Short mmCIF file of C-alpha atoms in Angstrom, two decimals:
data_model
loop_
_atom_site.label_atom_id
_atom_site.label_comp_id
_atom_site.label_asym_id
_atom_site.label_seq_id
_atom_site.Cartn_x
_atom_site.Cartn_y
_atom_site.Cartn_z
CA MET J 692 17.88 24.66 5.00
CA ASN J 693 14.97 22.72 5.71
CA GLY J 694 16.10 20.41 8.70
CA SER J 695 12.68 18.52 8.52
CA GLY J 696 13.12 15.78 5.95
CA ARG J 697 9.89 16.57 4.02
CA GLN J 698 11.11 18.44 1.13
CA ARG J 699 13.16 16.26 -1.52
CA SER J 700 15.12 19.09 -2.56
CA ALA J 701 16.88 19.27 1.04
CA ILE J 702 18.12 15.92 0.77
CA ARG J 703 20.99 14.90 -0.95
CA PRO J 704 23.22 11.31 -1.15
CA GLY J 705 25.97 12.01 1.20
CA LEU J 706 24.02 13.55 3.82
CA GLU J 707 23.74 12.60 7.50
CA VAL J 708 20.03 12.14 8.57
CA ASP J 709 17.75 10.76 11.14
CA ILE J 710 15.40 8.63 9.75
CA VAL J 711 12.47 6.33 11.26
CA LEU J 712 12.42 3.05 10.07
CA LYS J 713 8.97 1.45 9.05
CA GLN J 714 9.27 -1.13 12.30
CA ASP J 715 9.74 1.81 14.52
CA GLN J 716 7.07 4.26 13.38
CA ARG J 717 4.76 3.60 16.37
CA THR J 718 7.76 4.41 18.85
CA GLY J 719 9.01 7.21 16.74
CA LYS J 720 12.67 5.78 17.57
CA THR J 721 15.35 7.21 15.20
CA THR J 722 18.31 5.54 13.06
CA ARG J 723 21.11 7.78 12.02
CA GLY J 724 23.21 7.23 8.58
CA ILE J 725 24.48 8.54 5.52
CA VAL J 726 21.97 8.76 2.47
CA LYS J 727 22.59 6.53 -0.16
CA ASP J 728 19.21 7.13 -2.70
CA ILE J 729 16.41 8.96 -2.06
CA LEU J 730 13.38 6.74 -2.89
CA THR J 731 10.33 8.99 -2.99
CA LYS J 732 9.76 10.56 -6.13
CA SER J 733 7.49 13.28 -5.09
CA ALA J 734 8.70 16.84 -4.36
CA ASP J 735 7.73 16.77 -0.87
CA HIS J 736 6.12 14.31 1.66
CA PRO J 737 3.95 15.05 4.64
CA HIS J 738 5.55 11.72 6.53
CA GLY J 739 9.27 12.70 5.35
CA ILE J 740 11.28 11.33 2.30
CA LYS J 741 11.97 7.95 1.91
CA VAL J 742 15.60 7.24 1.51
CA ARG J 743 18.13 4.11 1.99
CA LEU J 744 21.00 4.93 3.89
CA GLN J 745 24.47 3.52 3.16
CA ASP J 746 24.10 0.14 5.39
CA GLY J 747 20.82 -0.85 3.59
CA GLN J 748 18.18 0.56 6.07
CA VAL J 749 15.18 2.18 4.71
CA GLY J 750 13.13 5.17 6.48
CA ARG J 751 11.56 8.37 6.23
CA VAL J 752 13.81 11.42 7.09
CA LYS J 753 12.86 12.60 10.18
CA SER J 754 15.91 15.12 10.54
CA ILE J 755 18.89 16.27 8.33
CA LEU J 756 21.78 16.84 10.55
CA GLY J 757 24.45 17.63 8.38
CA GLY J 758 26.60 17.98 5.03
CA GLY J 759 28.10 15.09 3.50
CA ALA J 760 30.96 15.23 0.78
CA GLY J 761 30.73 18.11 -1.54
CA GLU J 762 28.13 20.03 0.24
CA ASP J 763 29.90 23.25 0.02
CA GLN J 764 30.81 22.80 -3.68
CA ALA J 765 28.54 24.39 -6.39
#
């Protein structure tokens, strides 16, 4: 799996990810959470796919940590 967060196809609701919030872009500080919505429409983005976490925070995915519910079900 592409763990960088730049490919939209690698990100699904329910995945645990580290994101960088807009206000943290200068420092690179990451915030961990579960993906609720994918906001980037393009297939990839050089700075990471923009997502909304379940707690409402919005940022760009820096790393994909692990699977959420149903990851292994095809």
